[in-house]
Coordinates of C-alpha atoms in Angstrom, one line a residue:
Chain A
M1 CA -43.6 42.3 65.7
G2 CA -42.2 40.9 62.6
K3 CA -39.9 37.2 63.0
T4 CA -36.0 36.7 61.8
L5 CA -35.4 34.3 60.4
T6 CA -33.6 32.2 62.8
E7 CA -37.6 32.6 65.0
K8 CA -39.8 31.4 61.6
I9 CA -37.0 28.2 62.2
F10 CA -38.2 27.9 65.8
S11 CA -41.0 28.4 66.1
R12 CA -41.8 24.9 63.4
A13 CA -39.1 22.9 64.9
S14 CA -40.8 23.2 68.7
G15 CA -44.4 24.1 67.5
K16 CA -44.6 27.1 69.0
E17 CA -44.4 30.6 68.0
V18 CA -41.4 32.1 70.1
K19 CA -39.6 35.1 69.5
A20 CA -35.2 35.3 70.0
G21 CA -34.3 34.8 74.5
E22 CA -37.3 32.1 74.6
Y23 CA -36.1 29.0 75.9
V24 CA -37.7 25.7 73.7
F25 CA -36.8 22.1 72.9
A26 CA -36.1 22.0 69.3
K27 CA -36.6 19.1 67.6
I28 CA -33.2 18.1 64.5
D29 CA -33.5 17.5 61.4
R30 CA -30.2 16.3 61.3
A31 CA -26.9 15.5 63.9
M32 CA -23.3 15.6 62.6
I33 CA -21.0 13.3 65.0
H34 CA -17.1 12.9 63.3
D35 CA -14.1 11.1 64.5
I36 CA -13.3 13.3 67.1
T37 CA -16.0 14.3 68.9
G38 CA -17.7 11.2 68.1
P39 CA -15.8 8.9 70.7
L40 CA -17.3 11.2 73.4
A41 CA -20.7 11.3 72.4
I42 CA -21.5 7.9 72.0
K43 CA -20.3 7.2 75.6
A44 CA -22.6 10.2 76.5
F45 CA -25.7 8.8 74.3
K46 CA -25.1 4.9 76.9
E47 CA -25.1 6.7 79.8
I48 CA -28.4 8.1 78.8
A49 CA -30.0 5.6 76.8
G50 CA -28.2 2.3 78.1
N51 CA -25.8 0.2 76.4
D52 CA -28.1 -1.2 74.6
G53 CA -30.4 1.9 73.9
K54 CA -31.5 2.7 70.3
V55 CA -30.9 6.5 69.3
W56 CA -34.6 8.3 68.2
D57 CA -33.8 7.9 64.3
N58 CA -31.3 6.4 62.6
K59 CA -32.5 8.6 59.4
K60 CA -31.5 11.6 60.7
I61 CA -27.5 10.7 62.1
I62 CA -24.8 11.4 60.2
I63 CA -21.7 10.0 61.4
A64 CA -18.2 12.2 58.8
F65 CA -14.5 11.0 58.6
D66 CA -12.6 13.5 58.6
H67 CA -9.8 14.5 61.5
Q68 CA -7.0 11.9 61.8
V69 CA -7.8 10.1 58.4
P70 CA -6.3 7.2 57.4
A71 CA -6.1 6.2 60.7
D72 CA -2.8 8.4 62.2
S73 CA -2.7 6.5 65.5
I74 CA -3.1 3.6 67.0
N75 CA -5.3 6.2 69.4
A76 CA -6.9 7.5 66.4
A77 CA -8.0 4.2 64.9
E78 CA -9.4 2.2 68.3
N79 CA -11.8 5.5 68.1
H80 CA -12.5 5.4 64.2
K81 CA -12.6 1.3 65.2
M82 CA -15.3 1.9 67.5
L83 CA -17.3 4.7 65.6
R84 CA -18.1 1.8 62.6
K85 CA -19.2 -0.5 65.4
F86 CA -21.6 2.0 67.0
A87 CA -23.1 2.9 62.7
E88 CA -23.5 -0.7 62.4
E89 CA -25.2 -2.1 65.8
Q90 CA -27.5 1.1 65.0
K91 CA -27.8 0.9 60.9
I92 CA -26.6 4.9 60.3
L93 CA -25.7 6.1 57.1
N94 CA -21.5 6.3 58.2
Y95 CA -19.0 8.1 55.4
D96 CA -15.5 6.5 56.2
V97 CA -12.1 7.3 55.8
Y98 CA -12.1 8.2 52.1
E99 CA -15.4 10.3 51.8
G100 CA -13.7 14.2 53.0
I101 CA -14.4 16.8 55.7
A102 CA -17.6 16.1 57.8
H103 CA -18.7 19.8 56.4
Q104 CA -19.0 19.5 53.2
I105 CA -20.3 16.1 52.9
M106 CA -23.1 17.7 54.7
V107 CA -24.1 20.0 52.2
E108 CA -22.5 18.9 49.1
K109 CA -25.0 14.6 49.5
G110 CA -27.6 16.4 50.1
H111 CA -28.1 16.1 54.2
V112 CA -28.7 19.7 55.1
L113 CA -32.4 21.6 53.5
P114 CA -33.6 25.5 54.0
G115 CA -35.4 25.6 57.2
M116 CA -34.2 22.3 58.4
V117 CA -32.0 22.6 62.4
V118 CA -29.2 20.7 61.9
V119 CA -26.5 20.4 64.8
G120 CA -23.5 18.9 64.7
A121 CA -20.4 18.2 67.1
D122 CA -18.1 20.3 65.8
S123 CA -18.2 24.3 66.1
H124 CA -17.9 25.2 61.8
T125 CA -21.7 22.9 61.6
C126 CA -22.5 26.7 61.2
M127 CA -21.1 26.7 57.5
Y128 CA -25.2 25.0 56.7
G129 CA -26.8 28.2 57.5
A130 CA -25.8 29.4 53.9
L131 CA -28.7 27.2 52.4
G132 CA -31.5 28.6 54.7
A133 CA -31.1 26.6 58.1
F134 CA -30.3 26.9 61.2
A135 CA -27.1 24.9 61.9
T136 CA -25.2 25.6 64.9
G137 CA -22.0 23.4 67.3
I138 CA -22.5 21.7 69.9
G139 CA -20.9 19.5 72.4
S140 CA -20.4 15.6 72.9
T141 CA -22.7 15.6 76.0
D142 CA -25.5 17.8 73.8
M143 CA -24.8 15.2 71.7
G144 CA -25.3 12.3 73.6
A145 CA -29.2 14.1 74.6
V146 CA -30.6 14.6 70.8
F147 CA -28.6 10.8 69.6
A148 CA -31.8 9.9 72.5
L149 CA -33.7 12.5 72.4
G150 CA -34.4 13.8 68.5
K151 CA -34.5 17.6 70.5
L152 CA -32.5 20.2 72.7
W153 CA -32.8 22.8 74.5
F154 CA -32.0 26.3 72.5
R155 CA -32.5 30.0 73.9
V156 CA -33.9 31.5 70.9
P157 CA -30.6 34.3 69.5
E158 CA -30.9 37.7 68.8
T159 CA -30.0 38.5 64.7
I160 CA -27.2 40.5 64.2
R161 CA -27.6 41.4 60.2
F162 CA -24.7 42.3 57.4
D163 CA -26.7 43.7 54.7
I164 CA -23.6 43.5 52.1
E165 CA -24.0 46.3 48.9
G166 CA -21.9 46.3 45.7
K167 CA -19.1 44.3 43.9
L168 CA -16.1 43.1 45.2
Q169 CA -13.3 43.8 43.8
K170 CA -11.5 41.4 41.1
G171 CA -9.0 39.6 43.4
V172 CA -11.5 40.1 46.6
Y173 CA -12.8 36.6 48.0
S174 CA -15.8 35.7 49.8
K175 CA -13.5 35.1 52.2
D176 CA -11.9 38.9 52.4
L177 CA -15.5 39.8 53.7
I178 CA -15.6 37.3 56.2
L179 CA -12.1 39.0 57.8
Y180 CA -13.1 41.9 57.2
L181 CA -16.1 41.7 59.5
I182 CA -14.8 39.6 61.7
G183 CA -12.4 42.5 61.7
M184 CA -15.6 44.5 62.8
V185 CA -17.0 43.5 65.1
G186 CA -13.9 41.4 67.2
A187 CA -14.3 37.6 68.4
D188 CA -16.8 38.0 70.4
G189 CA -18.9 40.7 68.9
A190 CA -22.0 38.6 67.8
N191 CA -21.4 35.8 70.8
Y192 CA -24.5 34.1 70.7
K193 CA -26.0 35.7 68.7
A194 CA -27.3 34.4 65.0
V195 CA -25.6 36.2 61.9
E196 CA -28.2 36.9 58.8
F197 CA -25.6 37.7 55.4
S198 CA -28.2 39.7 53.0
G199 CA -27.9 41.5 50.4
S200 CA -26.5 42.1 46.5
T201 CA -23.3 40.9 47.3
I202 CA -24.6 38.2 49.1
R203 CA -27.0 37.0 46.2
G204 CA -24.7 37.6 43.5
M205 CA -22.0 34.8 45.4
D206 CA -22.0 31.1 44.1
M207 CA -23.2 28.9 46.7
S208 CA -19.7 28.0 47.3
Q209 CA -17.9 31.1 48.6
R210 CA -20.8 32.0 51.0
F211 CA -20.3 28.9 52.7
T212 CA -17.1 30.3 53.4
I213 CA -18.7 33.0 54.5
T214 CA -21.1 31.5 57.1
N215 CA -18.5 28.9 58.2
M216 CA -16.7 31.6 59.8
A217 CA -19.7 33.1 62.0
I218 CA -18.9 31.1 65.0
E219 CA -14.9 33.3 64.2
M220 CA -16.6 36.0 65.6
G221 CA -18.2 34.0 68.0
G222 CA -22.1 33.8 66.7
K223 CA -24.1 31.5 66.9
S224 CA -24.3 30.2 63.9
G225 CA -24.6 32.4 59.9
I226 CA -27.9 32.5 57.9
I227 CA -29.1 33.2 54.3
E228 CA -31.8 33.5 52.9
P229 CA -32.7 30.6 50.1
D230 CA -32.4 31.9 46.8
R231 CA -32.1 30.7 43.0
E232 CA -29.0 29.6 43.6
T233 CA -29.6 27.3 47.0
E234 CA -32.1 25.9 44.5
R235 CA -29.2 25.2 41.8
Y236 CA -26.8 24.6 44.4
L237 CA -29.9 21.4 46.2
K238 CA -30.7 20.6 42.8
D239 CA -26.8 19.4 41.9
A240 CA -26.9 17.4 45.4
G241 CA -29.9 15.2 43.9
I242 CA -32.4 16.8 45.8
D243 CA -35.4 17.6 44.4
A244 CA -35.4 21.3 45.5
N245 CA -38.1 24.1 44.7
I246 CA -37.6 27.7 45.7
E247 CA -41.2 28.0 46.5
D248 CA -41.7 26.0 49.2
W249 CA -39.6 28.7 50.9
D250 CA -41.2 30.8 50.6
W251 CA -41.6 31.9 54.4
L252 CA -38.1 31.4 55.2
K253 CA -37.4 35.2 54.9
S254 CA -36.7 37.9 57.8
D255 CA -40.0 40.0 58.2
E256 CA -39.3 43.5 56.5
D257 CA -40.7 44.3 60.5
A258 CA -38.5 42.4 62.7
E259 CA -36.6 42.9 65.1
F260 CA -33.0 42.7 65.0
F261 CA -30.1 42.8 67.9
M262 CA -27.6 45.0 65.2
R263 CA -27.9 45.8 62.2
Y264 CA -23.7 46.7 60.1
E265 CA -24.9 48.0 56.1
V266 CA -20.9 47.5 54.9
N267 CA -19.4 48.1 51.8
A268 CA -18.4 45.2 49.4
D269 CA -16.4 48.0 46.5
E270 CA -14.0 49.1 49.9
I271 CA -12.7 45.3 50.7
E272 CA -9.1 43.9 50.2
P273 CA -7.7 41.4 49.7
M274 CA -7.3 40.3 53.6
V275 CA -5.1 38.5 56.1
A276 CA -5.6 37.4 60.1
L277 CA -2.6 37.4 62.0
P278 CA -1.8 35.5 64.5
H279 CA -2.8 34.7 67.1
S280 CA -6.8 35.1 66.7
V281 CA -9.4 36.1 64.1
D282 CA -10.1 38.9 64.9
N283 CA -6.5 40.3 64.6
V284 CA -7.2 41.2 60.6
K285 CA -5.7 43.5 58.4
P286 CA -5.6 44.1 54.6
V287 CA -2.7 42.2 53.1
R288 CA -1.1 45.2 51.0
E289 CA 0.6 46.4 55.1
V290 CA 1.7 43.8 55.4
E291 CA 2.7 42.1 52.5
G292 CA 6.6 40.2 52.5
I293 CA 6.2 38.0 55.5
K294 CA 8.3 35.2 55.1
A295 CA 6.5 31.6 54.1
D296 CA 6.9 29.1 55.5
Q297 CA 3.8 26.7 54.3
V298 CA 0.8 27.6 52.3
F299 CA -2.5 25.4 53.2
I300 CA -5.3 25.1 51.1
G301 CA -8.1 23.0 51.8
S302 CA -10.6 22.7 55.0
C303 CA -13.6 23.0 54.9
T304 CA -13.6 28.0 55.0
N305 CA -12.1 27.2 51.5
G306 CA -11.1 23.6 50.3
R307 CA -13.8 23.5 47.3
Y308 CA -13.8 22.8 43.8
E309 CA -13.8 26.6 42.9
D310 CA -11.2 26.9 45.7
L311 CA -9.3 25.1 44.4
K312 CA -10.3 26.6 40.8
I313 CA -8.3 29.9 41.9
A314 CA -5.9 28.9 42.7
A315 CA -4.5 26.4 40.3
G316 CA -5.2 29.1 37.6
I317 CA -2.6 31.9 39.4
L318 CA -0.3 28.2 40.5
K319 CA -0.3 27.5 36.1
G320 CA 2.8 27.5 35.1
E321 CA 4.2 28.8 38.0
K322 CA 6.9 27.1 40.6
V323 CA 6.1 27.4 44.6
A324 CA 9.5 29.2 45.7
K325 CA 12.2 27.3 47.4
G326 CA 11.7 27.0 51.2
T327 CA 7.7 26.7 50.8
R328 CA 5.8 23.9 50.8
L329 CA 2.3 24.1 49.3
I330 CA -0.6 21.7 50.8
V331 CA -3.5 21.5 48.6
I332 CA -6.5 19.4 50.1
P333 CA -9.4 19.4 48.0
A334 CA -12.5 19.1 50.9
S335 CA -14.2 16.2 49.7
R336 CA -13.7 13.0 47.6
S337 CA -16.2 14.7 44.9
E338 CA -14.3 18.4 45.2
Y339 CA -10.9 16.2 44.2
V340 CA -13.1 13.9 41.5
K341 CA -13.8 17.6 40.1
A342 CA -10.1 18.9 40.6
L343 CA -9.0 16.2 38.7
K344 CA -10.7 16.4 35.3
D345 CA -11.1 19.8 35.0
G346 CA -6.7 19.3 35.2
L347 CA -6.4 21.5 38.7
I348 CA -4.2 19.0 40.3
D349 CA -2.0 19.0 37.6
A350 CA -1.1 22.6 37.8
F351 CA -0.7 21.8 41.6
I352 CA 1.8 19.0 41.4
E353 CA 3.5 20.8 38.6
A354 CA 3.8 23.7 40.5
G355 CA 5.1 21.6 43.1
A356 CA 2.6 21.2 45.9
I357 CA 1.5 18.2 48.0
V358 CA -2.0 17.5 46.8
E359 CA -3.8 15.6 49.7
F360 CA -6.1 13.0 50.8
P361 CA -9.6 14.9 52.0
S362 CA -10.1 15.7 55.0
C363 CA -9.0 18.5 57.4
G364 CA -5.3 18.2 56.9
P365 CA -3.3 21.1 58.8
C366 CA -6.4 22.9 60.6
M367 CA -6.8 20.8 62.9
G368 CA -2.7 20.4 64.4
G369 CA -2.8 17.0 65.8
S370 CA -2.2 14.3 62.5
F371 CA -0.1 15.6 59.8
G372 CA 1.2 18.8 57.6
L373 CA 2.5 20.5 60.7
I374 CA 4.2 23.6 60.8
A375 CA 8.0 24.0 63.5
S376 CA 8.6 26.7 66.1
N377 CA 9.5 30.1 64.7
E378 CA 7.7 29.1 61.1
T379 CA 5.1 29.9 58.9
S380 CA 1.6 28.8 57.5
I381 CA -0.7 30.8 55.1
S382 CA -3.7 29.2 55.3
T383 CA -6.9 28.9 53.9
S384 CA -8.2 27.0 56.9
N385 CA -10.1 28.7 60.2
R386 CA -8.6 30.0 62.6
N387 CA -4.3 30.4 63.7
F388 CA -5.0 30.2 68.0
I389 CA -1.9 29.4 69.4
G390 CA -0.6 25.6 68.7
R391 CA -3.5 25.6 66.0
Q392 CA -1.2 24.4 63.1
G393 CA 1.7 22.7 64.9
S394 CA 4.1 23.9 67.4
P395 CA 2.6 26.6 69.9
E396 CA 5.9 28.6 68.7
G397 CA 4.7 28.8 65.3
K398 CA 2.1 31.6 63.5
V399 CA -1.0 31.1 61.5
Y400 CA -2.0 32.9 59.1
L401 CA -5.4 33.1 57.2
V402 CA -6.2 34.5 53.7
S403 CA -8.4 33.8 50.7
P404 CA -7.1 30.7 48.3
A405 CA -6.3 33.8 45.8
T406 CA -3.8 35.4 48.3
A407 CA -2.1 31.8 49.5
A408 CA -1.3 31.1 45.9
A409 CA -0.1 34.1 45.0
T410 CA 1.6 33.9 48.6
A411 CA 3.3 29.8 47.5
I412 CA 4.2 31.4 44.3
Y413 CA 6.9 34.4 45.7
G414 CA 7.1 32.5 48.7
E415 CA 6.4 35.4 50.9
L416 CA 3.1 37.0 51.9
T417 CA 1.4 38.5 48.8
D418 CA -1.5 41.0 47.4
P419 CA -3.2 38.7 44.5
R420 CA -4.3 41.7 43.0
E421 CA -0.6 42.5 41.9
I422 CA -0.6 39.4 40.1
L423 CA -3.9 38.7 38.3
Chain B
M1 CA -11.4 28.7 99.8
G2 CA -8.4 28.6 96.6
R3 CA -6.6 30.8 94.9
A4 CA -6.9 32.6 91.5
W5 CA -5.4 31.5 88.2
K6 CA -5.7 34.8 86.6
F7 CA -6.0 34.2 82.3
G8 CA -7.4 37.1 79.9
D9 CA -9.9 37.9 77.0
D10 CA -10.7 35.5 74.3
I11 CA -9.0 31.8 75.8
D12 CA -9.7 29.7 73.2
T13 CA -10.0 25.8 73.3
D14 CA -6.9 25.2 71.4
V15 CA -4.4 27.1 74.4
I16 CA -6.9 25.6 77.1
I17 CA -6.1 22.2 75.2
Q18 CA -4.2 22.1 72.4
G19 CA -5.4 19.7 69.0
K20 CA -2.8 16.7 69.8
Y21 CA -4.3 16.0 72.4
L22 CA -7.9 15.2 71.8
V23 CA -7.1 11.4 71.2
I24 CA -7.6 11.3 74.4
N25 CA -11.1 10.9 75.6
D26 CA -9.6 10.0 80.5
P27 CA -10.2 13.6 81.8
E28 CA -7.2 12.5 84.1
E29 CA -4.9 12.7 81.6
L30 CA -6.5 15.8 79.9
A31 CA -6.4 17.9 82.7
R32 CA -2.4 16.8 82.6
H33 CA -1.7 19.2 79.7
V34 CA -4.6 22.8 80.1
F35 CA -2.9 25.7 79.0
E36 CA 0.6 24.2 78.8
N37 CA 1.5 26.3 75.9
I38 CA 1.0 29.2 78.2
R39 CA 1.1 28.6 81.3
P40 CA 2.8 25.2 81.5
E41 CA 3.5 25.2 85.6
F42 CA -1.0 25.8 86.1
P43 CA -1.1 21.5 84.8
K44 CA 1.6 21.4 87.6
N45 CA 0.5 23.3 90.5
V46 CA -3.0 23.9 90.2
K47 CA -5.1 22.2 93.5
K48 CA -8.5 21.4 94.3
G49 CA -10.8 24.4 94.4
D50 CA -8.4 26.7 92.6
F51 CA -10.1 29.3 90.0
V52 CA -9.5 30.2 87.1
V53 CA -10.2 33.8 86.5
A54 CA -10.8 35.6 82.3
G55 CA -12.1 38.0 80.8
E56 CA -14.0 37.8 77.5
N57 CA -15.0 35.5 75.7
F58 CA -13.4 32.4 77.7
G59 CA -13.5 28.5 75.9
C60 CA -14.4 30.5 72.3
G61 CA -13.5 28.1 69.6
S62 CA -13.4 24.7 68.8
S63 CA -16.6 22.5 70.5
R64 CA -14.4 20.2 72.4
E65 CA -15.8 19.0 75.0
H66 CA -12.7 18.0 76.2
A67 CA -12.2 21.4 76.9
P68 CA -14.4 21.9 80.6
I69 CA -14.0 18.0 80.9
A70 CA -10.3 19.1 81.8
L71 CA -11.1 22.3 83.6
K72 CA -12.8 20.3 86.0
A73 CA -10.0 17.1 85.4
T74 CA -7.8 19.9 87.5
G75 CA -9.9 19.3 90.2
I76 CA -10.7 23.3 89.9
E77 CA -13.8 25.1 91.9
A78 CA -14.8 26.8 89.2
V79 CA -14.4 29.1 85.8
I80 CA -14.9 32.7 86.6
A81 CA -15.3 35.2 83.4
K82 CA -17.0 38.4 82.1
S83 CA -18.6 36.0 79.5
Y84 CA -17.8 32.9 78.0
A85 CA -18.2 31.1 74.2
R86 CA -21.9 29.9 73.7
I87 CA -20.3 26.1 73.2
F88 CA -17.9 25.9 75.6
F89 CA -20.7 27.6 78.0
R90 CA -23.4 25.0 76.9
N91 CA -20.8 21.7 77.5
A92 CA -19.6 23.5 81.4
V93 CA -23.6 23.4 81.7
N94 CA -24.0 20.2 80.1
I95 CA -20.2 18.0 82.5
G96 CA -21.5 20.2 85.5
L97 CA -18.0 22.7 84.6
K98 CA -19.2 25.5 87.4
A99 CA -18.7 28.1 84.3
I100 CA -19.3 31.8 86.9
E101 CA -19.7 35.4 85.4
C102 CA -19.0 38.0 86.9
R103 CA -18.0 41.5 85.4
E104 CA -15.3 42.4 88.0
T105 CA -13.0 40.1 87.3
D106 CA -10.7 43.0 86.3
R107 CA -9.8 43.5 90.4
I108 CA -9.1 40.0 90.7
D109 CA -4.7 39.1 90.6
D110 CA -3.9 36.5 89.0
G111 CA -2.9 33.9 93.7
D112 CA -5.7 36.2 95.3
E113 CA -7.3 33.9 98.4
L114 CA -11.0 32.9 96.3
E115 CA -14.1 32.2 98.0
I116 CA -18.1 31.5 96.3
D117 CA -20.5 32.7 98.7
Y118 CA -23.2 30.7 96.5
S119 CA -26.0 31.3 98.5
R120 CA -25.4 34.6 97.9
N121 CA -24.7 34.8 94.6
R122 CA -20.8 36.5 95.7
I123 CA -17.4 35.7 94.8
L124 CA -15.5 36.8 98.2
N125 CA -11.5 37.7 98.0
R126 CA -9.7 37.2 101.1
T127 CA -7.0 38.4 99.7
K128 CA -8.5 41.8 99.6
N129 CA -11.7 41.8 101.6
E130 CA -13.8 42.0 98.2
E131 CA -17.2 41.0 97.4
Y132 CA -18.1 40.5 93.3
S133 CA -21.8 39.7 92.6
F134 CA -22.0 37.3 89.7
T135 CA -25.3 36.6 87.6
P136 CA -27.1 33.4 88.5
L137 CA -28.0 31.4 85.7
P138 CA -31.7 31.1 84.3
D139 CA -33.9 29.0 85.8
F140 CA -34.2 26.6 83.1
L141 CA -30.6 25.7 83.1
K142 CA -31.0 25.6 86.6
R143 CA -33.4 23.0 86.5
I144 CA -30.8 21.2 84.2
L145 CA -28.0 21.4 87.0
E146 CA -30.5 19.7 89.7
S147 CA -30.9 16.5 88.0
G148 CA -27.4 16.6 87.8
G149 CA -26.5 17.7 84.6
L150 CA -28.0 16.9 80.8
V151 CA -26.9 13.7 81.0
N152 CA -29.8 13.0 83.9
F153 CA -31.8 15.3 82.9
A154 CA -31.8 13.4 79.1
R155 CA -32.1 10.0 81.5
S156 CA -36.0 11.0 82.6
M157 CA -36.6 12.1 79.5
Y158 CA -35.6 9.2 77.0
G159 CA -37.8 6.6 79.5
E160 CA -40.2 8.9 78.3
R161 CA -39.4 8.1 74.9
G162 CA -41.7 4.9 74.5

């Protein structure tokens, strides 16, 4: 019996041949904390290792500040100060408030390589799986143990595989595809499972679009999202300054006779622009069925859809247009380097001339506790990944999740709009 | 014995504890905001030994450990749900919040008086005079719990790290 890609990664990381269902202690290749989950992780680490304890390997830990940047409260400032001190004491790489969203930094700075086991104290860590790594979100106590030991317990997950074939229509993007898949299987449809995305549709996507897909594997309950590495993976890593070679990753594929928990075949041609309605990510409908919902705020950004490629799609639609009266458009590039690329290409000009507010790289309204919040009975049409009650401000507010193209079209008309109408 | 506070499916971490409170690291203060957006009377009236009872996929969403920490600090005896989101379940085990998996939570109503017999893996519903079985933890996780949670477990391993 063959193995899945995820079983192969765990076999390597635990030093023995393992199958789904087994409990293992796996070696951790990279560990990430940010400004919200970091303080509790450090507290747990100190409880385990003592105040003078040393982390297992300071070259494998990354700290990023992204949820409350620049510090939006005294509490946040104290948390930041504490993280900086820890980074300095332990000589850990610290991306301070100016660098952008943790998940984007992890991939664009070359911290994640195919075949690695990566943990992050944030649920959207599953995004890195687009590079062929096993990546998953863990809690702060788990992270404290990782800092101390460099290992963590896992139950090797079964794999659900989506084989996606065909070509997405014009105006339809990977965000629409992943919303469609979440709607298909439900918010717990992949609970505890590794979710492998494959097929010609995925192979035809650039890395930016693939990140959008694996980023949201958690929204179907997935433990991880993963995509077999290929030439596009190699290109992306080379751009990130890594001496990457596709031939090193021959082993990183699921065997033909591997055992899958479930397989789904999906025809990409049939998918339309999709929206997740309040208040759960699996409450998905085609945009055209619910067009006309008034948009008080439109948010283009987040680890899901704040990359240069996303901004380019949105700016292409907004260029020369104006944001509708009564609608606020907030645009936030995912990282400083994505921001610079967008600046050089005139995308930021297009946003500002259209009447958008361009904010500094951060989680922004997606975190719902910092800035860009919505009031009661207001709606936010958002390219982020969650629409739970209170996610972007008032618990009486409503959040709709869409692609950057749908968000841009919506900003122009002031109401939820299918982007195919203007493309 | 404690009363059941009944919730539905897909109870997410944002409704357990909203994002704006995540700058707070004090468990007692977090506990004052648990479920406040969907059930404001919960943090005011919950008593030590009560139970949070729910359907499928409890704790879905974020990895915020603040969610199980806040729930534990309310003094509840356990969460009883049909199933859990993965990260929430790990976090609960790691910090010592009992997260009990029981398929029969539909039979439990809000306000029912419950008790747990851990030796027999049974939930006793004193109001309805019924019993439900629950799934015991795998041995691997029991070992972590028996050492007092992941911190103690890891502490003994850290001593051997050298």
